[in-house]
Amino acid sequence: MSKLDRIRHFLNENKSGLAIVSDPVTVNYLTGFDCDPHERQMFLFVYENREPALFVPALEVARASSVLDFPVFGYVDSENPWQKIKAGLASTDSPIIYAEFDNLNVTKFQGLQTVFEGRFENLTPFIQKMRVIKSADEIQKMIVAGDYADKAVNIGFDNISLDMTETDIIAQIEFGMKKIGINQMSFETMVLTGNNAANPHGIPGTNRIENDSLLLFDLGVVSQGYVSDMTRTVAVGQPDQFKKDIYNICLEAQLTALDFIKPGVTASEVDAAARNVIEKAGYGEYFNHRLGHGLGMDVHEFPSIMEGNDLVIEEGMCFSVEPGIYIPEKVGVRIEDCGYVTKDGFEVFTHTPKELLYFDV
């Protein structure tokens, strides 16, 4: 059954005639058409009993039509998109209309309400269930993206110097990736030195790389429409024993969780496997985020690997395992790999060594 047929089957089961897809990533997932409409409107209309239609900005109509085998129509900037949708679509009297609530802002939702009279229900949970189990082809693309992430972080390692700032190293990483054909990172690359790494989402700046301290790299790339995400924390010079101890606790937590993952355990139990190690060492309050997040075409996808989530882990799920310990003004450590669930375990996409690496500068 094709992806669009799965949507149609869902609509049939739920007595609905129409699903409206508004997230560009979901449109790409369902159709293979990749487009960022920016502030303009783009919607995929999937009907229960007739062919779908794609509505895009006018400047994308030709490209979309060359990719898709169903109707594409659009609007120019000076036109009212909601009037164009109403005029361009076959009428539907469906009492229930499914839409991606997680992607709809108020403007989009109110605009769609001027076109469709049915009651809106949330399509997002069904899309999440579709995307959460990756095919062999999707996993292979993520293996390739993971290999590029390993290359990226090693470019960063090669540029560690006390003469470099955090943003200097980021520039070298991203320039190096562009030279080998990677044009887009998964998210804004993070290189954080010393106390700046004690903020889980620290902002890189003009801080020069500190000696006798830890240096954190968090990065990923987009390859063939799929993403990677990894974090490594390394030693510059000779950090004190306290910093080394924190690193080793974090590493033990990650390895424990990676070894624990298999089909049948829950997301909450995976989180606990890592969290218990950090709590027993006395640093539980400094691990202040979930253990992991799903990923695929987006860097943050369903599910969340966190306390209280009783979702049962299944073969083919892909997610991150990233324990961290962040002690303000002292030290920040995170170690992250993403991977996929196999029939009896978990295979990671990134393979840069995780024992504490030392760089003399």
mmCIF file of C-alpha atoms in Angstrom, residues 92-225:
data_model
loop_
_atom_site.group_PDB
_atom_site.id
_atom_site.type_symbol
_atom_site.label_atom_id
_atom_site.label_comp_id
_atom_site.label_asym_id
_atom_site.label_seq_id
_atom_site.Cartn_x
_atom_site.Cartn_y
_atom_site.Cartn_z
ATOM 1 C CA THR A 92 -16.435 18.280 -0.788
ATOM 2 C CA ASP A 93 -19.231 17.879 1.704
ATOM 3 C CA SER A 94 -17.156 15.820 4.123
ATOM 4 C CA PRO A 95 -18.420 16.395 7.693
ATOM 5 C CA ILE A 96 -14.913 15.718 9.036
ATOM 6 C CA ILE A 97 -11.697 17.142 7.623
ATOM 7 C CA TYR A 98 -8.297 16.002 8.880
ATOM 8 C CA ALA A 99 -5.424 18.495 9.046
ATOM 9 C CA GLU A 100 -1.946 18.580 10.590
ATOM 10 C CA PHE A 101 -2.668 20.542 13.761
ATOM 11 C CA ASP A 102 1.001 20.604 14.759
ATOM 12 C CA ASN A 103 1.786 22.599 11.631
ATOM 13 C CA LEU A 104 -1.246 24.903 11.378
ATOM 14 C CA ASN A 105 -0.798 28.452 12.583
ATOM 15 C CA VAL A 106 -3.871 30.597 13.210
ATOM 16 C CA THR A 107 -3.698 32.276 9.794
ATOM 17 C CA LYS A 108 -3.676 28.954 7.955
ATOM 18 C CA PHE A 109 -6.416 27.475 10.098
ATOM 19 C CA GLN A 110 -8.727 30.464 9.739
ATOM 20 C CA GLY A 111 -8.081 30.564 6.004
ATOM 21 C CA LEU A 112 -8.988 26.890 5.590
ATOM 22 C CA GLN A 113 -12.145 27.455 7.606
ATOM 23 C CA THR A 114 -13.299 29.939 4.959
ATOM 24 C CA VAL A 115 -12.998 27.178 2.340
ATOM 25 C CA PHE A 116 -14.244 24.051 4.133
ATOM 26 C CA GLU A 117 -17.335 23.736 6.306
ATOM 27 C CA GLY A 118 -16.565 20.380 7.937
ATOM 28 C CA ARG A 119 -15.283 19.846 11.470
ATOM 29 C CA PHE A 120 -11.488 19.791 11.639
ATOM 30 C CA GLU A 121 -9.751 16.863 13.334
ATOM 31 C CA ASN A 122 -6.041 16.255 13.948
ATOM 32 C CA LEU A 123 -4.104 14.299 11.311
ATOM 33 C CA THR A 124 -0.740 14.709 13.049
ATOM 34 C CA PRO A 125 -0.858 11.538 15.228
ATOM 35 C CA PHE A 126 -1.523 9.373 12.182
ATOM 36 C CA ILE A 127 1.313 11.008 10.216
ATOM 37 C CA GLN A 128 3.616 10.445 13.193
ATOM 38 C CA LYS A 129 2.722 6.755 13.245
ATOM 39 C CA MET A 130 3.411 6.511 9.513
ATOM 40 C CA ARG A 131 6.804 8.170 9.787
ATOM 41 C CA VAL A 132 7.998 6.536 13.013
ATOM 42 C CA ILE A 133 8.847 3.167 11.428
ATOM 43 C CA LYS A 134 11.533 3.676 8.806
ATOM 44 C CA SER A 135 11.883 1.519 5.712
ATOM 45 C CA ALA A 136 15.174 -0.142 4.766
ATOM 46 C CA ASP A 137 15.665 2.573 2.138
ATOM 47 C CA GLU A 138 15.137 5.351 4.678
ATOM 48 C CA ILE A 139 17.569 3.724 7.116
ATOM 49 C CA GLN A 140 20.193 3.413 4.387
ATOM 50 C CA LYS A 141 19.884 7.135 3.645
ATOM 51 C CA MET A 142 20.333 7.884 7.336
ATOM 52 C CA ILE A 143 23.406 5.649 7.492
ATOM 53 C CA VAL A 144 24.902 7.803 4.731
ATOM 54 C CA ALA A 145 23.923 11.004 6.575
ATOM 55 C CA GLY A 146 25.557 9.612 9.712
ATOM 56 C CA ASP A 147 28.774 8.923 7.831
ATOM 57 C CA TYR A 148 28.840 12.546 6.681
ATOM 58 C CA ALA A 149 28.290 13.701 10.270
ATOM 59 C CA ASP A 150 31.366 11.693 11.308
ATOM 60 C CA LYS A 151 33.322 13.460 8.566
ATOM 61 C CA ALA A 152 32.014 16.837 9.754
ATOM 62 C CA VAL A 153 32.975 16.382 13.390
ATOM 63 C CA ASN A 154 36.443 15.212 12.376
ATOM 64 C CA ILE A 155 36.909 18.397 10.361
ATOM 65 C CA GLY A 156 36.095 20.181 13.613
ATOM 66 C CA PHE A 157 38.670 18.125 15.503
ATOM 67 C CA ASP A 158 41.323 18.972 12.898
ATOM 68 C CA ASN A 159 40.729 22.690 13.515
ATOM 69 C CA ILE A 160 41.005 22.717 17.313
ATOM 70 C CA SER A 161 43.424 25.478 18.255
ATOM 71 C CA LEU A 162 43.686 28.091 20.979
ATOM 72 C CA ASP A 163 43.842 30.660 18.161
ATOM 73 C CA MET A 164 40.372 29.617 16.942
ATOM 74 C CA THR A 165 36.986 30.747 18.204
ATOM 75 C CA GLU A 166 33.850 28.612 18.367
ATOM 76 C CA THR A 167 32.490 30.229 15.217
ATOM 77 C CA ASP A 168 35.864 29.892 13.448
ATOM 78 C CA ILE A 169 35.652 26.119 13.842
ATOM 79 C CA ILE A 170 32.004 26.075 12.748
ATOM 80 C CA ALA A 171 32.970 27.958 9.581
ATOM 81 C CA GLN A 172 35.663 25.388 8.811
ATOM 82 C CA ILE A 173 33.247 22.486 9.380
ATOM 83 C CA GLU A 174 30.543 23.888 7.130
ATOM 84 C CA PHE A 175 32.996 24.995 4.427
ATOM 85 C CA GLY A 176 34.556 21.537 4.455
ATOM 86 C CA MET A 177 31.176 19.863 4.085
ATOM 87 C CA LYS A 178 30.217 22.094 1.165
ATOM 88 C CA LYS A 179 33.433 21.088 -0.576
ATOM 89 C CA ILE A 180 32.329 17.440 -0.495
ATOM 90 C CA GLY A 181 28.797 18.165 -1.663
ATOM 91 C CA ILE A 182 26.800 18.684 1.543
ATOM 92 C CA ASN A 183 24.967 21.994 1.193
ATOM 93 C CA GLN A 184 22.794 21.910 4.297
ATOM 94 C CA MET A 185 23.382 21.113 7.944
ATOM 95 C CA SER A 186 20.539 19.547 9.957
ATOM 96 C CA PHE A 187 20.493 22.531 12.332
ATOM 97 C CA GLU A 188 22.813 25.333 13.389
ATOM 98 C CA THR A 189 26.151 23.698 14.181
ATOM 99 C CA MET A 190 27.228 24.055 17.810
ATOM 100 C CA VAL A 191 30.830 24.262 18.999
ATOM 101 C CA LEU A 192 30.935 25.234 22.679
ATOM 102 C CA THR A 193 34.038 25.663 24.787
ATOM 103 C CA GLY A 194 34.442 25.523 28.556
ATOM 104 C CA ASN A 195 31.551 26.894 30.582
ATOM 105 C CA ASN A 196 29.602 27.697 27.414
ATOM 106 C CA ALA A 197 29.032 23.956 27.022
ATOM 107 C CA ALA A 198 27.232 23.934 30.382
ATOM 108 C CA ASN A 199 24.201 25.343 28.578
ATOM 109 C CA PRO A 200 22.456 22.446 26.746
ATOM 110 C CA HIS A 201 21.550 24.822 23.888
ATOM 111 C CA GLY A 202 24.471 27.174 24.213
ATOM 112 C CA ILE A 203 25.058 29.779 21.523
ATOM 113 C CA PRO A 204 28.469 29.687 19.813
ATOM 114 C CA GLY A 205 30.279 32.974 19.631
ATOM 115 C CA THR A 206 33.697 34.574 19.544
ATOM 116 C CA ASN A 207 34.926 32.659 22.589
ATOM 117 C CA ARG A 208 38.427 31.382 21.960
ATOM 118 C CA ILE A 209 38.948 27.680 22.571
ATOM 119 C CA GLU A 210 39.950 27.158 26.203
ATOM 120 C CA ASN A 211 42.940 25.076 27.229
ATOM 121 C CA ASP A 212 42.642 22.369 29.890
ATOM 122 C CA SER A 213 38.907 22.255 29.332
ATOM 123 C CA LEU A 214 36.205 20.347 27.461
ATOM 124 C CA LEU A 215 34.942 21.246 24.009
ATOM 125 C CA LEU A 216 31.489 20.173 22.768
ATOM 126 C CA PHE A 217 30.485 19.574 19.126
ATOM 127 C CA ASP A 218 26.810 19.097 18.184
ATOM 128 C CA LEU A 219 26.064 18.820 14.469
ATOM 129 C CA GLY A 220 24.389 16.935 11.660
ATOM 130 C CA VAL A 221 23.861 17.099 7.921
ATOM 131 C CA VAL A 222 21.051 16.673 5.420
ATOM 132 C CA SER A 223 21.699 14.008 2.784
ATOM 133 C CA GLN A 224 19.144 12.705 0.253
ATOM 134 C CA GLY A 225 16.398 14.378 2.292
#
